[in-house]
XYZ file of C-alpha atoms in Angstrom:
699
model
C 24.218 12.103 41.806
C 24.489 14.345 45.001
C 22.978 18.037 44.262
C 25.624 20.918 43.908
C 25.857 23.023 47.002
C 26.373 26.899 47.156
C 29.558 28.395 48.695
C 28.782 30.403 51.778
C 31.949 32.357 51.099
C 31.658 32.794 47.381
C 27.993 32.260 46.446
C 29.093 29.745 43.729
C 27.524 26.589 43.430
C 30.059 23.552 43.971
C 29.710 20.144 43.158
C 29.764 17.186 45.662
C 33.429 16.011 46.056
C 33.571 12.317 45.057
C 36.577 10.150 44.138
C 39.568 8.655 45.135
C 42.549 10.095 46.979
C 46.113 8.064 46.510
C 47.272 8.706 50.090
C 48.667 5.615 51.066
C 52.230 4.507 52.566
C 53.924 2.392 49.889
C 54.719 2.132 46.295
C 52.863 4.838 44.420
C 50.582 3.729 41.552
C 51.908 4.329 37.900
C 51.037 7.006 35.631
C 49.193 4.534 33.439
C 47.337 3.227 36.356
C 46.412 7.018 37.240
C 45.274 7.495 33.628
C 43.027 4.251 33.720
C 41.518 5.190 37.006
C 40.518 8.760 35.498
C 38.750 6.863 32.846
C 36.909 4.719 35.241
C 35.666 7.944 37.404
C 34.334 9.329 34.110
C 32.500 6.136 33.289
C 30.987 5.681 37.016
C 30.300 9.135 37.836
C 33.272 10.175 40.212
C 34.754 13.746 39.758
C 37.919 14.114 41.730
C 41.500 12.552 42.213
C 43.566 13.760 45.060
C 47.295 13.075 44.468
C 48.797 12.449 48.073
C 51.206 9.409 47.766
C 52.910 9.241 50.965
C 56.150 7.823 49.285
C 56.503 10.197 46.636
C 59.273 12.024 48.248
C 58.729 15.531 46.654
C 55.027 15.352 47.956
C 56.179 14.696 51.626
C 59.684 14.224 52.806
C 61.436 16.566 50.081
C 58.605 18.876 49.848
C 60.954 21.907 49.338
C 62.301 20.379 46.130
C 60.981 21.633 42.496
C 59.935 18.817 40.092
C 62.480 18.200 37.332
C 61.716 18.641 33.790
C 61.044 14.885 33.327
C 58.897 14.775 36.280
C 57.057 17.886 35.330
C 56.465 16.312 31.986
C 54.651 13.354 33.490
C 52.426 15.598 35.977
C 51.354 17.724 32.962
C 50.372 14.493 31.185
C 48.466 13.426 34.188
C 46.715 16.515 34.608
C 45.903 16.647 31.566
C 44.365 13.335 31.252
C 42.441 13.958 34.450
C 40.874 17.057 32.704
C 39.983 15.012 29.588
C 38.008 12.693 31.587
C 36.178 15.556 33.813
C 38.089 14.742 36.905
C 39.434 17.433 39.103
C 43.086 16.590 39.732
C 44.126 17.982 43.356
C 47.593 18.038 44.077
C 48.520 17.678 47.762
C 51.738 18.743 49.682
C 52.415 17.649 53.125
C 54.974 20.026 54.503
C 54.386 19.234 58.152
C 57.480 17.084 58.906
C 59.897 19.841 59.063
C 58.403 23.180 58.321
C 58.954 26.212 60.482
C 55.496 28.148 60.297
C 56.855 31.195 61.456
C 59.880 31.392 58.796
C 58.793 33.710 55.609
C 61.377 31.648 53.684
C 59.764 28.427 54.276
C 56.177 29.860 53.483
C 57.809 31.345 50.389
C 59.243 28.168 49.278
C 56.074 26.437 49.612
C 54.197 29.068 47.395
C 57.019 28.555 44.793
C 56.298 24.747 44.956
C 52.592 25.321 44.316
C 53.063 27.953 41.720
C 55.079 25.476 39.749
C 52.389 22.865 39.847
C 49.909 25.477 38.973
C 51.870 26.070 35.926
C 51.436 22.408 35.065
C 47.622 23.377 34.531
C 46.648 22.303 38.062
C 43.903 24.591 39.360
C 43.039 22.612 42.832
C 45.139 21.881 45.833
C 45.692 20.302 49.414
C 47.746 21.047 52.276
C 47.970 18.019 54.789
C 49.072 18.165 58.161
C 48.452 14.521 59.046
C 50.629 11.997 60.823
C 53.397 14.506 62.252
C 54.732 15.489 65.535
C 52.544 18.074 67.392
C 55.312 19.811 69.480
C 56.435 23.387 67.703
C 60.014 24.391 67.706
C 61.235 27.262 69.773
C 60.847 29.909 66.717
C 57.155 28.786 66.088
C 56.445 28.806 69.880
C 57.283 32.512 70.113
C 55.151 33.448 66.963
C 51.980 31.269 67.494
C 49.916 30.729 70.571
C 49.181 26.825 69.256
C 49.872 24.627 66.655
C 46.810 24.774 65.032
C 47.289 28.574 64.804
C 50.445 27.923 63.444
C 48.789 25.823 60.555
C 45.910 27.851 59.768
C 47.912 31.211 59.442
C 50.137 29.549 56.762
C 47.069 27.558 55.003
C 44.954 30.862 54.721
C 48.004 32.692 53.247
C 48.782 30.052 50.434
C 45.073 29.833 49.849
C 45.097 33.598 49.303
C 48.270 33.506 47.171
C 46.767 31.096 44.883
C 43.986 33.023 44.322
C 41.312 31.405 46.456
C 40.952 28.327 44.406
C 37.407 26.699 43.949
C 38.852 23.556 45.308
C 41.356 23.708 48.475
C 41.518 21.167 51.152
C 43.324 21.132 54.486
C 43.755 17.872 56.535
C 44.144 18.783 60.245
C 46.577 16.982 62.579
C 43.776 15.908 64.434
C 41.658 14.478 61.579
C 39.509 12.033 63.292
C 37.305 12.000 66.486
C 39.923 9.651 68.461
C 42.828 12.108 68.029
C 40.661 15.090 69.696
C 41.466 16.014 73.223
C 39.317 15.565 75.214
C 36.682 15.145 72.297
C 35.425 16.737 69.123
C 33.005 19.116 70.672
C 35.712 20.547 73.438
C 38.778 20.125 71.080
C 40.589 23.425 71.183
C 42.344 22.337 68.037
C 39.271 21.764 65.857
C 37.643 25.053 67.339
C 40.829 27.071 66.243
C 40.553 25.597 63.058
C 36.873 26.267 62.432
C 36.874 29.713 63.828
C 40.260 30.616 61.776
C 40.261 28.896 58.619
C 39.028 30.821 55.663
C 35.543 29.667 54.619
C 36.450 28.819 51.148
C 38.854 25.967 52.493
C 37.493 22.761 53.065
C 38.674 20.396 55.616
C 39.340 16.604 55.396
C 38.148 14.090 58.130
C 38.260 10.447 58.571
C 35.295 9.832 61.015
C 35.427 8.354 64.589
C 38.600 6.670 63.990
C 41.493 6.648 61.302
C 39.943 3.468 59.811
C 36.242 3.876 60.760
C 33.843 1.220 61.365
C 31.048 3.262 61.185
C 30.334 6.938 60.309
C 27.124 8.531 61.509
C 24.906 11.760 60.617
C 25.408 12.461 64.208
C 28.996 12.422 64.308
C 29.215 14.449 61.095
C 26.758 16.957 62.447
C 28.972 17.191 65.273
C 32.207 18.133 63.706
C 30.624 20.130 61.132
C 29.374 22.342 63.985
C 32.969 22.667 65.319
C 34.471 23.339 62.074
C 31.905 25.579 60.795
C 31.687 23.829 57.493
C 30.787 20.281 56.082
C 33.963 18.025 56.107
C 35.043 15.919 53.089
C 35.597 12.479 54.153
C 38.875 10.805 53.401
C 37.843 7.254 53.909
C 40.043 4.612 55.044
C 37.790 1.853 55.073
C 39.500 -0.186 52.389
C 43.000 1.093 53.162
C 45.515 -1.848 53.757
C 48.856 0.146 54.168
C 49.006 -0.695 57.864
C 48.777 -4.428 57.628
C 50.683 -6.421 54.406
C 48.764 -9.426 54.978
C 45.259 -7.750 54.142
C 43.504 -6.608 51.391
C 39.985 -5.601 51.197
C 37.599 -6.104 48.421
C 34.083 -5.940 50.382
C 31.745 -3.113 49.343
C 31.460 0.284 50.529
C 29.213 0.126 53.829
C 28.136 1.407 57.067
C 27.916 4.894 55.817
C 24.038 5.811 55.463
C 23.177 7.680 52.385
C 21.640 10.265 54.468
C 25.138 11.448 55.113
C 25.569 12.895 51.860
C 23.626 16.052 52.016
C 25.634 16.826 55.459
C 28.956 16.545 53.643
C 31.243 18.316 51.092
C 32.386 15.013 49.754
C 33.728 11.569 50.163
C 37.138 10.276 48.748
C 38.174 6.629 49.505
C 41.846 6.014 50.139
C 41.932 2.513 49.086
C 44.392 -0.748 48.983
C 48.049 -0.141 47.938
C 47.495 -2.437 44.993
C 45.750 -0.617 42.284
C 44.018 -3.218 40.362
C 42.029 -4.830 43.326
C 40.375 -1.353 43.964
C 37.818 -1.920 41.357
C 35.288 -3.002 44.084
C 36.229 -0.095 46.548
C 36.006 2.453 43.948
C 33.157 0.925 41.955
C 30.616 0.291 45.099
C 31.659 4.251 46.242
C 30.018 5.381 43.012
C 27.117 3.345 43.248
C 26.689 4.900 46.967
C 27.098 8.470 45.664
C 24.601 7.708 43.014
C 22.071 6.486 45.330
C 21.195 9.542 47.349
C 17.969 11.080 45.906
C 18.414 9.718 42.589
C 16.630 7.236 40.460
C 18.016 4.154 42.098
C 16.113 4.703 45.056
C 13.421 2.393 44.451
C 15.835 -0.366 42.779
C 17.019 -0.689 46.125
C 13.720 -0.802 47.996
C 12.624 -3.985 46.010
C 16.039 -5.875 46.489
C 16.473 -9.403 47.897
C 18.963 -8.577 50.616
C 17.471 -9.891 53.711
C 20.397 -9.577 55.810
C 20.385 -6.010 55.239
C 16.580 -5.164 55.003
C 15.634 -1.780 56.020
C 18.978 -0.614 56.589
C 19.134 2.013 54.113
C 16.394 2.279 51.522
C 18.707 4.198 49.036
C 21.477 1.826 48.964
C 22.424 -2.049 49.305
C 25.956 -3.042 49.831
C 25.217 -6.506 48.820
C 23.744 -5.465 45.689
C 26.311 -2.724 44.934
C 28.882 -5.740 45.405
C 27.393 -7.833 42.677
C 27.356 -4.973 40.281
C 30.939 -4.281 40.907
C 31.907 -7.821 40.583
C 29.975 -8.673 37.515
C 31.958 -5.520 35.765
C 35.175 -6.567 37.123
C 34.543 -10.113 35.826
C 35.050 -8.951 32.282
C 38.229 -7.065 32.919
C 39.498 -10.670 34.522
C 38.375 -12.197 31.410
C 39.909 -9.505 28.957
C 43.362 -9.895 27.388
C 43.065 -6.288 26.347
C 44.621 -5.153 29.678
C 48.255 -4.112 30.257
C 50.375 -6.945 31.073
C 47.525 -9.626 29.701
C 48.527 -12.171 27.260
C 48.378 -11.466 23.604
C 47.860 -13.872 20.948
C 50.417 -14.297 18.384
C 50.161 -12.575 15.149
C 51.829 -14.458 12.400
C 52.323 -11.048 10.550
C 54.445 -9.392 13.437
C 56.862 -12.485 13.156
C 57.685 -12.134 9.585
C 61.196 -12.098 8.851
C 62.567 -8.654 7.448
C 66.152 -8.318 5.695
C 68.443 -9.909 8.181
C 70.983 -12.495 8.716
C 69.380 -13.718 12.057
C 67.396 -17.084 12.162
C 63.709 -16.480 12.385
C 62.295 -16.765 15.906
C 60.949 -20.065 16.882
C 57.266 -20.193 17.456
C 54.459 -22.745 17.774
C 52.687 -21.202 14.629
C 51.501 -24.233 12.164
C 52.640 -26.732 14.994
C 50.338 -29.533 14.886
C 47.974 -30.003 18.094
C 48.664 -32.428 20.513
C 46.198 -34.977 21.268
C 46.767 -37.396 23.981
C 46.510 -40.954 23.617
C 44.065 -43.358 25.428
C 46.649 -44.141 28.162
C 48.234 -40.649 28.606
C 47.444 -37.930 30.980
C 44.411 -35.763 29.666
C 45.308 -31.810 28.745
C 45.082 -29.424 31.433
C 42.266 -26.939 30.571
C 41.893 -24.153 32.682
C 38.353 -23.609 33.769
C 36.888 -19.886 33.116
C 36.642 -17.607 36.094
C 32.964 -17.075 37.172
C 31.129 -14.591 39.531
C 30.622 -17.090 41.997
C 34.555 -17.097 42.369
C 34.768 -13.305 42.620
C 32.073 -13.150 45.158
C 34.079 -15.807 47.009
C 37.096 -14.004 46.768
C 35.536 -10.647 48.145
C 33.883 -12.593 51.178
C 37.576 -13.857 52.298
C 38.866 -10.466 51.873
C 36.004 -8.336 52.824
C 36.808 -5.518 55.176
C 38.757 -4.341 58.421
C 36.091 -5.206 60.707
C 34.319 -8.139 59.390
C 34.764 -11.152 57.172
C 32.254 -11.821 54.641
C 29.645 -14.794 55.016
C 31.461 -17.770 53.548
C 34.800 -16.638 55.835
C 32.355 -16.302 58.861
C 30.723 -19.864 58.183
C 34.126 -21.472 57.622
C 35.559 -20.112 61.010
C 32.115 -21.160 62.855
C 32.384 -24.722 61.012
C 35.869 -25.265 62.050
C 35.589 -23.858 65.521
C 32.500 -26.516 66.050
C 34.578 -29.420 64.490
C 37.395 -28.877 66.825
C 35.222 -28.216 70.043
C 33.168 -31.501 69.174
C 35.908 -33.804 67.857
C 35.114 -36.216 70.832
C 31.860 -37.172 68.828
C 34.105 -38.998 66.210
C 34.439 -42.255 67.906
C 33.610 -45.993 67.136
C 30.207 -46.082 67.921
C 27.595 -44.186 65.431
C 25.509 -41.553 67.281
C 23.422 -38.658 66.211
C 26.292 -36.340 67.350
C 28.585 -38.455 65.165
C 26.361 -38.150 62.099
C 26.313 -34.406 62.476
C 29.798 -34.075 63.076
C 30.540 -36.058 59.605
C 27.899 -34.093 57.837
C 29.483 -30.762 58.924
C 32.888 -31.574 58.102
C 31.720 -32.827 54.609
C 30.048 -29.013 54.363
C 33.225 -27.800 55.427
C 35.374 -29.903 52.998
C 33.224 -28.471 50.138
C 33.847 -24.961 50.925
C 37.622 -25.610 51.025
C 37.333 -27.114 47.688
C 35.731 -24.207 46.325
C 38.861 -21.745 47.705
C 41.122 -24.164 45.615
C 38.940 -24.178 42.685
C 38.783 -20.059 42.843
C 42.527 -20.297 43.542
C 43.104 -22.060 40.106
C 40.771 -20.407 37.926
C 42.133 -16.850 39.187
C 45.592 -17.981 38.713
C 44.618 -18.913 34.876
C 42.689 -15.915 34.479
C 43.999 -13.769 31.074
C 44.481 -10.456 32.708
C 47.573 -11.090 34.593
C 47.852 -7.595 35.920
C 44.999 -8.191 38.336
C 46.403 -11.572 39.319
C 49.679 -10.396 40.076
C 48.269 -7.707 42.465
C 46.219 -10.802 44.195
C 48.705 -13.525 44.131
C 50.578 -13.158 47.436
C 46.933 -12.912 49.066
C 45.281 -15.843 47.585
C 48.563 -18.031 47.828
C 48.122 -17.246 51.707
C 44.578 -18.009 51.922
C 45.093 -21.030 49.944
C 47.881 -22.398 52.363
C 45.643 -21.865 55.370
C 42.815 -23.748 54.148
C 44.783 -26.263 53.024
C 46.112 -26.769 56.570
C 42.504 -26.426 58.282
C 41.166 -29.204 55.678
C 43.942 -31.471 56.466
C 43.325 -30.939 60.463
C 39.660 -31.723 59.732
C 40.331 -34.927 57.847
C 42.614 -36.195 60.453
C 40.006 -35.362 63.447
C 37.612 -37.620 61.119
C 39.872 -40.347 60.718
C 39.938 -39.830 56.917
C 43.729 -39.460 56.798
C 46.719 -40.206 58.658
C 47.968 -37.183 60.825
C 49.446 -34.439 58.314
C 53.245 -34.010 58.933
C 52.590 -30.491 58.772
C 50.338 -30.495 61.707
C 52.095 -32.908 63.923
C 55.887 -32.609 63.198
C 57.887 -30.236 65.672
C 60.004 -29.459 62.728
C 57.377 -28.064 59.772
C 58.280 -26.627 56.511
C 57.989 -22.666 56.543
C 54.936 -22.614 54.973
C 53.348 -24.492 57.736
C 53.605 -21.567 60.437
C 52.739 -18.041 59.477
C 53.723 -14.489 60.407
C 57.464 -14.377 60.792
C 58.875 -12.301 63.024
C 55.759 -9.849 63.561
C 53.706 -13.008 64.044
C 55.766 -14.055 66.946
C 55.910 -10.933 68.553
C 52.000 -10.772 68.393
C 51.627 -14.457 69.644
C 53.880 -13.280 72.742
C 51.303 -10.809 73.719
C 48.651 -10.975 76.416
C 46.005 -9.377 74.144
C 46.942 -11.381 70.689
C 43.595 -12.878 69.624
C 41.278 -10.694 71.513
C 40.356 -8.636 68.369
C 40.077 -11.425 66.121
C 37.128 -10.828 63.645
C 35.535 -14.365 64.526
C 34.271 -13.645 68.078
C 35.513 -16.583 69.788
C 35.559 -15.780 73.429
C 38.877 -14.429 74.212
C 41.494 -15.638 76.919
C 41.500 -13.052 79.632
C 42.974 -12.596 82.854
C 41.172 -12.964 86.154
C 41.299 -9.810 88.139
C 40.193 -8.816 91.751
C 39.610 -5.463 93.283
C 40.301 -5.113 97.115
C 40.778 -2.144 99.479
C 43.878 -0.432 99.627
C 46.269 -0.881 102.480
C 49.587 0.875 103.626
C 51.567 -1.961 102.479
C 50.622 -1.448 98.704
C 52.458 2.077 98.566
C 55.708 0.410 97.049
C 53.759 -1.434 94.011
C 51.740 1.636 93.198
C 54.910 3.824 93.124
C 56.484 1.346 90.504
C 53.457 1.456 88.601
C 53.288 5.447 89.020
C 56.696 5.681 87.803
C 56.564 3.408 84.932
C 53.759 5.062 83.640
C 55.225 8.598 83.976
C 58.230 7.393 81.844
C 55.963 5.996 79.232
C 54.041 9.350 78.952
C 56.702 11.647 77.508
C 60.106 11.249 75.974
C 61.374 13.777 78.425
C 62.703 12.858 81.915
C 60.131 12.521 84.570
C 61.303 15.510 86.468
C 60.363 17.579 83.297
C 56.877 16.640 83.390
C 54.389 19.071 84.812
C 53.354 18.245 88.432
C 49.925 16.604 89.119
C 48.391 16.952 92.483
C 47.921 13.327 92.278
C 51.560 12.613 92.181
C 51.538 13.123 95.814
C 48.936 10.355 96.210
C 50.393 7.782 93.987
C 54.043 8.885 95.252
C 53.246 8.186 98.626
C 53.701 11.560 100.122
C 49.813 11.862 100.602
C 47.387 9.027 101.914
C 44.204 8.476 100.341
C 41.046 9.398 102.656
C 39.691 6.457 104.628
C 37.821 3.921 102.737
C 38.728 6.006 99.568
C 41.599 3.617 98.076
C 41.514 0.587 95.856
C 43.905 -1.768 94.386
C 43.666 -4.199 91.300
C 45.354 -7.334 91.291
C 46.010 -10.270 88.997
C 47.880 -13.440 89.095
C 50.835 -11.460 88.940
C 50.257 -9.002 91.825
C 49.093 -5.313 92.003
C 48.509 -4.044 88.672
C 46.300 -1.131 88.908
C 45.027 1.500 91.793
C 42.383 4.110 92.283
C 42.911 6.439 94.969
C 40.853 9.472 96.472
C 40.814 12.665 98.655
C 37.740 13.839 99.784
C 38.990 17.295 100.648
C 41.912 18.148 98.139
C 41.827 21.907 99.137
C 45.202 21.604 101.076
C 46.742 19.654 98.606
C 45.665 21.976 95.833
C 46.934 25.013 97.426
C 50.142 23.426 97.860
C 50.331 22.979 94.010
C 49.291 26.682 93.531
C 45.780 25.458 92.402
C 42.190 27.073 92.929
C 39.554 23.908 93.241
C 36.188 24.566 91.235
C 33.335 24.812 93.868
C 31.672 21.911 92.952
C 34.395 19.419 92.745
C 36.159 19.418 96.032
C 37.562 15.940 95.942
C 40.381 14.467 94.047
C 40.607 11.087 92.246
C 43.527 9.157 90.560
C 43.690 5.885 88.886
C 46.389 3.929 86.914
C 46.714 0.416 85.099
C 49.677 -1.458 84.230
C 50.384 -1.704 80.638
C 49.607 -5.513 81.132
C 45.895 -4.785 81.853
C 44.252 -4.695 78.249
C 40.687 -5.433 79.416
C 38.884 -2.033 80.243
C 36.070 -3.639 82.380
C 38.137 -3.883 85.574
C 39.193 -0.534 85.495
C 35.529 0.644 84.911
C 34.632 -1.294 87.966
C 37.215 -0.069 90.212
C 36.526 3.820 89.294
C 32.893 3.103 89.669
C 33.534 1.484 93.191
C 35.687 4.528 94.294
C 33.571 7.001 93.351
C 30.729 5.247 95.217
C 32.885 5.190 98.297
C 33.644 8.971 97.960
C 29.840 9.743 97.658
C 29.393 7.806 100.817
C 32.047 9.522 102.442
C 30.206 12.974 101.490
C 31.602 14.112 98.386
C 29.418 15.883 95.840
C 31.993 15.983 93.055
C 35.343 14.742 92.149
C 38.221 15.991 89.718
C 41.167 14.289 88.448
C 44.539 15.982 86.658
C 45.832 14.400 83.476
C 48.940 15.203 81.544
C 48.045 15.525 77.835
C 50.712 12.724 77.094
C 48.753 10.107 78.589
C 46.385 9.371 75.983
C 45.412 6.163 77.330
C 43.665 7.823 80.449
C 42.200 10.497 78.615
C 40.448 8.077 76.397
C 38.988 6.154 79.504
C 37.432 8.942 81.223
C 36.032 10.350 77.962
C 34.385 7.053 77.526
C 33.045 6.773 80.825
C 30.714 9.471 79.839
C 30.225 11.161 83.119
C 33.634 13.108 82.983
C 34.044 16.373 81.539
C 36.797 19.276 81.425
C 37.092 21.658 83.816
C 38.658 25.061 84.067
C 40.879 25.608 86.990
C 42.922 28.470 87.969
C 46.687 27.747 87.983
C 46.516 24.611 86.242
C 49.989 24.042 84.567
C 50.199 23.812 80.750
C 50.030 20.590 78.987
C 47.665 19.538 82.065
C 44.089 18.821 81.748
C 41.351 18.521 84.671
C 38.186 16.527 84.319
C 35.502 16.220 86.647
C 32.034 14.578 87.344
C 29.213 15.331 89.905
C 28.217 12.646 92.390
């Protein structure tokens, strides 16, 4: 396991935080499931449970309300069970929806609530300010210079009131790099947190994104420098509360074990369904044990050709096999809650009662089918290969497992080469039929897995999985029928050909129909089929384009804020886009698609006069102004990068040595665009309105 670290604030040795956060949106887990979780954590070497279910209304929406005696009794039992298993129970509260930070009564109410939970035996706490509006109320604006200062002030006060607990976690509103303006290293919010939050308080962080594909050592070093402490990762890699049609049973991966000494801890926020999280939590525990421990050599001598050299201390593939092997025993066990129990004749004995005895099958003769009768149905036992297939079909947010990828690849090839199936037998025909046969074998394996899962003794696990495995079985059934039809092995399926299919022949309901109407639907499918994209052209600006540019400008303004456009802070570039100013000669470009003008990039080589008219003082090295906008229907960033690159080249040719742009903080789309270009950085500019950021680049 990771080695304990010493706290810089207290000098105390603190263990590496590892475990589970119940922090998803949806039905919270039951008390029995949480108690079972603590037992698993003890068995697997994890040490922490963060209680933060979003839909526990006294955790978030009604955070001010104290727990009733009945609720208190349950929490006391839960905290006691955690302690019994050596698990640190962290109680989290999320007051950010409606707290007034500057009101002493509100802070006193928060302290009272946490004092109550402290009385239950809880000694570790967390304040969460995630997923809330960032606009402060008038009273808080008068009391605090920023939202971050307000949060930090209340957090420090509560931390001190509770006696500075050994474990106290703070979740910032900007809890991932994607939320930071303009980026992590230049985030005013994170710098305020890092400089003012008391050193005994740890900070939660999800990585580059809310659901991070990769978390690198470099990214953690960067955020640690800003926060002035190592973060605790709140890992959403197995979370599924954002998509009710997906569940994730792949291994913990794409986080190198070199991260461990750079972190304060890792907590996984897994699937909403409790039982399928066996893999997520088991493989996290294996990952935590792998750093610098006895397992290092074990992983080196593995047989994982697809992962060779990726991490000498940890193999996701082998960690998954270990987890599935243990999980199989639970599937086959009838000792789990909800599992079938064998009838015990002693429990059916009639006591003194006038009631008729219960009818049972005890003592009934065993039915033996005759020679012409149907044979008895016999459920085949679930195997490790079945669970491996289940995991590969429901793998991770950013990738399918190997079998799922193979099935998609084969179906795509069979569909693309369907003309090879003809009367004449050719080499291509033979290949098509061979691959169709292999695809059919994979489909049958899915059906077999479904049948074995459906008859597994542990019904509690099955019920958590049932909707998902029914859905994949239905999809595979349709795909199999389609391939058989292409190969002439069956008549055209009514489900595939009819214009009035059964409802299971089309997927997704209203949400699916919305997605299919959007231009970018399918562009992010994990199976990398070339997406359907529009054809764009870039041409020079001409005066006749002003009307269309104004339309795009006004539409994007309406989308930037809930306030009327007149209430938005003025930008120098508003004059360019609005037609009051004309771009410099040869410094204007227009983007067009099949529907017409869909974007623009305009420049002023000398913006001095325009800046003075807006009471700005230009930075000396950035005398030129650029502005760019895209219509919302443009979802491909490639033409935008080409257009801004062409404009910068034109302005350099016109004599400019540096350009700047102004952005309202509500325009996150363009913030993200300029930040990812890599050359634009934030600038300090005298006279810049509040909520406006300037960015610039040298030419």
